[in-house]
Amino acid sequence: MALFGDGITFEPLTGDDLDDIAGLAADAWYSPDGLGDMTSAAMEGTWLDDSERDRVARLMATDEIAAYLQEMTWGVKALLKGRMVGVIVTHGTHTSAETAEHFGHVGAEARKRAEELLTAARERAEHPDNIEPTEPIYLDEIRATKEMRAEADLGSIPRILLLVVSAEARGHGLGKRLINRALDHFRRHGAERYWLVTDTDCDWTFYEHLGLERLADRPGMVPGAPEHYFVYGGRA
């Protein structure tokens, strides 16, 4: 199915795209209206107005996206009339210490600012001492990913780190088009296989419809985490 008259264009990601990617992630993963609300555990026991909740969600999303961009070796954005509606990020064809350092700093700063807002909100609540701060949920995914990667013996096989499509663009084949671009990139660099991590807060059946094989799974271990994480693998 063509997307909006097939007005989609694709461009390489740049360092200036972080805010737009974080916006996609905030809408998809950190909003009650998205695929999963990853802010719920962190915001428990806080007293936040709507603008503050949106700000915390955006900072949490920025922290997570920065963690992916630390490892990015290739990425493409999908644009509709100049507006980002999808993105894919991969790792495995080269490394960049400078990129890792930059986005590590960006993520740490976003996390610090989110924690400051949440701490202030808990201090306004009636019983602030009853709620323990929660660590970012993506750190739970990182732990699960390390275990699953070892179990599936994936070694240096390249990985799709991030795939996000805006709500308006879902169901039009954009996710598959982004993945196909990543596969072209992998093949140009001689890769025969690839893998990715998804979870039960995402449309994980999408990857099975593409013919990928589930290689490993782990339960979520922290408050607010998805019920399960999955590793899927396929041929490039």
mmCIF file of C-alpha atoms in Angstrom:
data_model
loop_
_atom_site.group_PDB
_atom_site.id
_atom_site.type_symbol
_atom_site.label_atom_id
_atom_site.label_comp_id
_atom_site.label_asym_id
_atom_site.label_seq_id
_atom_site.Cartn_x
_atom_site.Cartn_y
_atom_site.Cartn_z
ATOM 1 C CA MET A 1 0.000 0.000 0.000
ATOM 2 C CA ALA A 2 1.459 3.368 -0.980
ATOM 3 C CA LEU A 3 1.979 5.823 1.844
ATOM 4 C CA PHE A 4 0.231 9.166 1.231
ATOM 5 C CA GLY A 5 0.678 8.893 -2.515
ATOM 6 C CA ASP A 6 4.179 7.513 -1.940
ATOM 7 C CA GLY A 7 5.553 10.934 -1.049
ATOM 8 C CA ILE A 8 8.150 9.364 1.245
ATOM 9 C CA THR A 9 11.802 10.259 0.755
ATOM 10 C CA PHE A 10 14.806 8.677 2.475
ATOM 11 C CA GLU A 11 17.921 10.462 3.690
ATOM 12 C CA PRO A 12 20.952 9.502 5.813
ATOM 13 C CA LEU A 13 20.754 10.328 9.508
ATOM 14 C CA THR A 14 22.858 13.170 10.864
ATOM 15 C CA GLY A 15 23.786 14.321 14.351
ATOM 16 C CA ASP A 16 21.076 16.975 14.105
ATOM 17 C CA ASP A 17 18.298 14.368 13.965
ATOM 18 C CA LEU A 18 18.378 13.381 17.630
ATOM 19 C CA ASP A 19 15.431 15.569 18.681
ATOM 20 C CA ASP A 20 13.201 14.286 15.876
ATOM 21 C CA ILE A 21 14.067 10.651 16.622
ATOM 22 C CA ALA A 22 13.420 11.219 20.327
ATOM 23 C CA GLY A 23 10.045 12.710 19.413
ATOM 24 C CA LEU A 24 9.087 9.571 17.485
ATOM 25 C CA ALA A 25 10.225 7.379 20.383
ATOM 26 C CA ALA A 26 8.440 9.510 22.996
ATOM 27 C CA ASP A 27 5.157 9.208 21.083
ATOM 28 C CA ALA A 28 5.567 5.473 20.496
ATOM 29 C CA TRP A 29 7.059 4.192 23.755
ATOM 30 C CA TYR A 30 6.710 6.861 26.435
ATOM 31 C CA SER A 31 3.108 7.907 25.952
ATOM 32 C CA PRO A 32 -0.133 6.292 27.168
ATOM 33 C CA ASP A 33 -1.351 6.698 23.587
ATOM 34 C CA GLY A 34 1.633 4.830 22.101
ATOM 35 C CA LEU A 35 2.597 1.178 21.862
ATOM 36 C CA GLY A 36 3.738 1.116 25.498
ATOM 37 C CA ASP A 37 4.002 3.683 28.290
ATOM 38 C CA MET A 38 7.554 3.364 29.593
ATOM 39 C CA THR A 39 7.098 6.423 31.835
ATOM 40 C CA SER A 40 4.497 4.886 34.131
ATOM 41 C CA ALA A 41 6.857 3.295 36.683
ATOM 42 C CA ALA A 42 9.187 6.296 36.818
ATOM 43 C CA MET A 43 6.286 8.714 37.347
ATOM 44 C CA GLU A 44 4.603 6.712 40.106
ATOM 45 C CA GLY A 45 4.182 8.821 43.228
ATOM 46 C CA THR A 46 4.950 12.103 41.438
ATOM 47 C CA TRP A 47 2.900 15.255 41.101
ATOM 48 C CA LEU A 48 3.313 16.403 37.509
ATOM 49 C CA ASP A 49 1.159 18.546 35.275
ATOM 50 C CA ASP A 50 0.720 17.581 31.624
ATOM 51 C CA SER A 51 3.567 19.744 30.353
ATOM 52 C CA GLU A 52 5.946 18.320 32.962
ATOM 53 C CA ARG A 53 4.945 14.747 32.107
ATOM 54 C CA ASP A 54 5.585 15.450 28.428
ATOM 55 C CA ARG A 55 8.969 16.955 29.279
ATOM 56 C CA VAL A 56 10.013 13.958 31.390
ATOM 57 C CA ALA A 57 8.841 11.561 28.668
ATOM 58 C CA ARG A 58 10.867 13.433 26.054
ATOM 59 C CA LEU A 59 13.984 13.403 28.249
ATOM 60 C CA MET A 60 13.611 9.668 28.940
ATOM 61 C CA ALA A 61 13.212 9.012 25.229
ATOM 62 C CA THR A 62 16.279 11.152 24.479
ATOM 63 C CA ASP A 63 18.310 9.128 26.984
ATOM 64 C CA GLU A 64 17.290 5.854 25.355
ATOM 65 C CA ILE A 65 17.795 7.041 21.777
ATOM 66 C CA ALA A 66 21.235 8.409 22.671
ATOM 67 C CA ALA A 67 22.163 4.919 23.907
ATOM 68 C CA TYR A 68 21.296 3.490 20.481
ATOM 69 C CA LEU A 69 23.078 6.287 18.625
ATOM 70 C CA GLN A 70 26.248 5.601 20.607
ATOM 71 C CA GLU A 71 26.478 2.326 18.694
ATOM 72 C CA MET A 72 25.155 3.597 15.353
ATOM 73 C CA THR A 73 27.254 2.838 12.301
ATOM 74 C CA TRP A 74 24.536 3.563 9.704
ATOM 75 C CA GLY A 75 21.085 5.077 9.754
ATOM 76 C CA VAL A 76 18.316 6.346 7.475
ATOM 77 C CA LYS A 77 15.287 8.562 8.113
ATOM 78 C CA ALA A 78 12.002 8.528 6.217
ATOM 79 C CA LEU A 79 10.549 11.974 5.495
ATOM 80 C CA LEU A 80 7.067 13.041 4.461
ATOM 81 C CA LYS A 81 6.932 16.664 3.297
ATOM 82 C CA GLY A 82 10.150 17.286 5.210
ATOM 83 C CA ARG A 83 8.864 15.754 8.456
ATOM 84 C CA MET A 84 10.410 12.603 9.946
ATOM 85 C CA VAL A 85 7.922 9.703 10.036
ATOM 86 C CA GLY A 86 10.311 6.788 10.428
ATOM 87 C CA VAL A 87 13.900 5.871 11.217
ATOM 88 C CA ILE A 88 16.180 2.842 11.232
ATOM 89 C CA VAL A 89 19.599 2.577 12.904
ATOM 90 C CA THR A 90 22.112 -0.282 12.606
ATOM 91 C CA HIS A 91 25.417 -1.400 14.088
ATOM 92 C CA GLY A 92 28.122 -3.701 12.848
ATOM 93 C CA THR A 93 29.989 -2.283 9.847
ATOM 94 C CA HIS A 94 32.451 0.031 11.637
ATOM 95 C CA THR A 95 32.955 1.842 14.946
ATOM 96 C CA SER A 96 33.280 5.492 15.940
ATOM 97 C CA ALA A 97 34.650 6.373 19.367
ATOM 98 C CA GLU A 98 33.803 10.043 18.796
ATOM 99 C CA THR A 99 30.151 9.268 18.092
ATOM 100 C CA ALA A 100 29.897 7.012 21.140
ATOM 101 C CA GLU A 101 31.398 9.658 23.409
ATOM 102 C CA HIS A 102 29.133 12.419 22.096
ATOM 103 C CA PHE A 103 25.856 10.541 22.461
ATOM 104 C CA GLY A 104 26.944 9.058 25.782
ATOM 105 C CA HIS A 105 27.217 12.604 27.115
ATOM 106 C CA VAL A 106 23.868 13.619 25.565
ATOM 107 C CA GLY A 107 22.093 10.637 27.131
ATOM 108 C CA ALA A 108 23.628 11.189 30.557
ATOM 109 C CA GLU A 109 22.574 14.846 30.535
ATOM 110 C CA ALA A 110 18.990 13.981 29.513
ATOM 111 C CA ARG A 111 18.799 11.328 32.243
ATOM 112 C CA LYS A 112 20.074 13.804 34.843
ATOM 113 C CA ARG A 113 17.482 16.411 33.873
ATOM 114 C CA ALA A 114 14.664 13.857 33.929
ATOM 115 C CA GLU A 115 15.736 12.660 37.389
ATOM 116 C CA GLU A 116 15.787 16.268 38.646
ATOM 117 C CA LEU A 117 12.231 16.844 37.419
ATOM 118 C CA LEU A 118 11.007 13.579 38.945
ATOM 119 C CA THR A 119 12.738 14.277 42.263
ATOM 120 C CA ALA A 120 11.106 17.696 42.458
ATOM 121 C CA ALA A 121 7.724 16.157 41.612
ATOM 122 C CA ARG A 122 8.085 13.529 44.353
ATOM 123 C CA GLU A 123 8.907 16.238 46.865
ATOM 124 C CA ARG A 124 5.548 17.843 46.041
ATOM 125 C CA ALA A 125 3.705 14.562 46.619
ATOM 126 C CA GLU A 126 2.135 13.659 49.971
ATOM 127 C CA HIS A 127 4.310 10.605 50.626
ATOM 128 C CA PRO A 128 7.568 11.051 48.681
ATOM 129 C CA ASP A 129 9.493 8.585 50.855
ATOM 130 C CA ASN A 130 7.235 5.693 49.873
ATOM 131 C CA ILE A 131 8.400 5.627 46.246
ATOM 132 C CA GLU A 132 11.823 4.451 45.156
ATOM 133 C CA PRO A 133 13.217 5.997 41.954
ATOM 134 C CA THR A 134 13.388 3.515 39.072
ATOM 135 C CA GLU A 135 16.278 3.114 36.667
ATOM 136 C CA PRO A 136 15.678 3.660 32.945
ATOM 137 C CA ILE A 137 13.898 0.655 31.474
ATOM 138 C CA TYR A 138 16.233 0.502 28.482
ATOM 139 C CA LEU A 139 19.028 -0.563 30.872
ATOM 140 C CA ASP A 140 16.972 -3.683 31.593
ATOM 141 C CA GLU A 141 16.807 -4.283 27.832
ATOM 142 C CA ILE A 142 20.582 -3.900 27.568
ATOM 143 C CA ARG A 143 21.093 -6.581 30.226
ATOM 144 C CA ALA A 144 18.607 -8.915 28.548
ATOM 145 C CA THR A 145 20.207 -8.280 25.161
ATOM 146 C CA LYS A 146 23.666 -9.272 26.391
ATOM 147 C CA GLU A 147 22.290 -12.544 27.738
ATOM 148 C CA MET A 148 20.267 -13.303 24.598
ATOM 149 C CA ARG A 149 23.146 -12.382 22.284
ATOM 150 C CA ALA A 150 25.405 -14.844 24.075
ATOM 151 C CA GLU A 151 22.753 -17.558 24.087
ATOM 152 C CA ALA A 152 22.146 -17.196 20.337
ATOM 153 C CA ASP A 153 25.907 -16.982 19.645
ATOM 154 C CA LEU A 154 25.521 -13.857 17.512
ATOM 155 C CA GLY A 155 29.085 -12.613 17.971
ATOM 156 C CA SER A 156 29.905 -9.838 15.494
ATOM 157 C CA ILE A 157 26.839 -10.329 13.279
ATOM 158 C CA PRO A 158 25.379 -6.884 12.460
ATOM 159 C CA ARG A 159 22.279 -5.699 14.254
ATOM 160 C CA ILE A 160 19.319 -3.429 13.676
ATOM 161 C CA LEU A 161 19.467 -1.235 16.770
ATOM 162 C CA LEU A 162 16.367 0.864 16.282
ATOM 163 C CA LEU A 163 13.270 0.920 14.101
ATOM 164 C CA VAL A 164 10.541 3.481 14.788
ATOM 165 C CA VAL A 165 7.610 4.476 12.588
ATOM 166 C CA SER A 166 5.184 7.248 13.496
ATOM 167 C CA ALA A 167 1.577 6.328 14.293
ATOM 168 C CA GLU A 168 0.288 7.965 11.107
ATOM 169 C CA ALA A 169 2.677 5.953 8.942
ATOM 170 C CA ARG A 170 2.066 2.496 10.449
ATOM 171 C CA GLY A 171 0.290 -0.059 8.324
ATOM 172 C CA HIS A 172 1.573 1.370 5.036
ATOM 173 C CA GLY A 173 4.677 -0.778 4.591
ATOM 174 C CA LEU A 174 7.177 1.837 5.740
ATOM 175 C CA GLY A 175 8.760 -0.423 8.371
ATOM 176 C CA LYS A 176 9.495 -3.070 5.738
ATOM 177 C CA ARG A 177 10.934 -0.455 3.360
ATOM 178 C CA LEU A 178 13.283 0.791 6.079
ATOM 179 C CA ILE A 179 14.403 -2.746 6.891
ATOM 180 C CA ASN A 180 15.049 -3.459 3.213
ATOM 181 C CA ARG A 181 17.340 -0.437 3.090
ATOM 182 C CA ALA A 182 19.215 -1.771 6.102
ATOM 183 C CA LEU A 183 19.555 -5.180 4.444
ATOM 184 C CA ASP A 184 20.976 -3.542 1.320
ATOM 185 C CA HIS A 185 23.522 -1.826 3.561
ATOM 186 C CA PHE A 186 24.445 -5.100 5.287
ATOM 187 C CA ARG A 187 24.872 -6.900 1.965
ATOM 188 C CA ARG A 188 27.127 -4.127 0.620
ATOM 189 C CA HIS A 189 29.398 -4.825 3.576
ATOM 190 C CA GLY A 190 29.388 -8.590 3.057
ATOM 191 C CA ALA A 191 27.010 -9.548 5.879
ATOM 192 C CA GLU A 192 24.939 -12.690 5.402
ATOM 193 C CA ARG A 193 22.905 -12.503 8.617
ATOM 194 C CA TYR A 194 21.504 -9.884 10.978
ATOM 195 C CA TRP A 195 19.557 -9.695 14.223
ATOM 196 C CA LEU A 196 17.460 -7.357 16.336
ATOM 197 C CA VAL A 197 15.766 -7.057 19.722
ATOM 198 C CA THR A 198 12.078 -6.363 20.215
ATOM 199 C CA ASP A 199 9.604 -6.846 23.053
ATOM 200 C CA THR A 200 5.975 -7.382 23.958
ATOM 201 C CA ASP A 201 5.312 -3.629 24.093
ATOM 202 C CA CYS A 202 6.071 -3.487 20.355
ATOM 203 C CA ASP A 203 4.458 -5.142 17.342
ATOM 204 C CA TRP A 204 6.847 -8.090 17.590
ATOM 205 C CA THR A 205 4.733 -10.258 15.255
ATOM 206 C CA PHE A 206 5.798 -7.900 12.445
ATOM 207 C CA TYR A 207 9.206 -9.592 12.416
ATOM 208 C CA GLU A 208 7.689 -13.046 12.223
ATOM 209 C CA HIS A 209 5.607 -11.911 9.249
ATOM 210 C CA LEU A 210 8.883 -10.901 7.607
ATOM 211 C CA GLY A 211 10.168 -14.447 8.095
ATOM 212 C CA LEU A 212 12.630 -13.804 10.924
ATOM 213 C CA GLU A 213 13.321 -16.548 13.460
ATOM 214 C CA ARG A 214 13.048 -16.066 17.200
ATOM 215 C CA LEU A 215 16.429 -17.010 18.644
ATOM 216 C CA ALA A 216 16.104 -16.178 22.350
ATOM 217 C CA ASP A 217 13.870 -14.485 24.910
ATOM 218 C CA ARG A 218 14.103 -13.044 28.411
ATOM 219 C CA PRO A 219 11.518 -11.650 30.841
ATOM 220 C CA GLY A 220 11.506 -7.987 31.845
ATOM 221 C CA MET A 221 12.986 -7.585 35.318
ATOM 222 C CA VAL A 222 12.235 -4.011 36.456
ATOM 223 C CA PRO A 223 8.974 -2.119 37.148
ATOM 224 C CA GLY A 224 7.380 -0.892 33.936
ATOM 225 C CA ALA A 225 9.485 -3.123 31.673
ATOM 226 C CA PRO A 226 7.889 -5.172 28.874
ATOM 227 C CA GLU A 227 6.763 -8.643 29.865
ATOM 228 C CA HIS A 228 9.323 -10.229 27.512
ATOM 229 C CA TYR A 229 12.237 -9.277 25.276
ATOM 230 C CA PHE A 230 12.946 -11.260 22.091
ATOM 231 C CA VAL A 231 15.898 -11.664 19.749
ATOM 232 C CA TYR A 232 14.993 -12.302 16.111
ATOM 233 C CA GLY A 233 17.426 -13.181 13.368
ATOM 234 C CA GLY A 234 17.301 -13.408 9.602
ATOM 235 C CA ARG A 235 19.348 -13.583 6.428
ATOM 236 C CA ALA A 236 20.535 -10.406 4.800
#
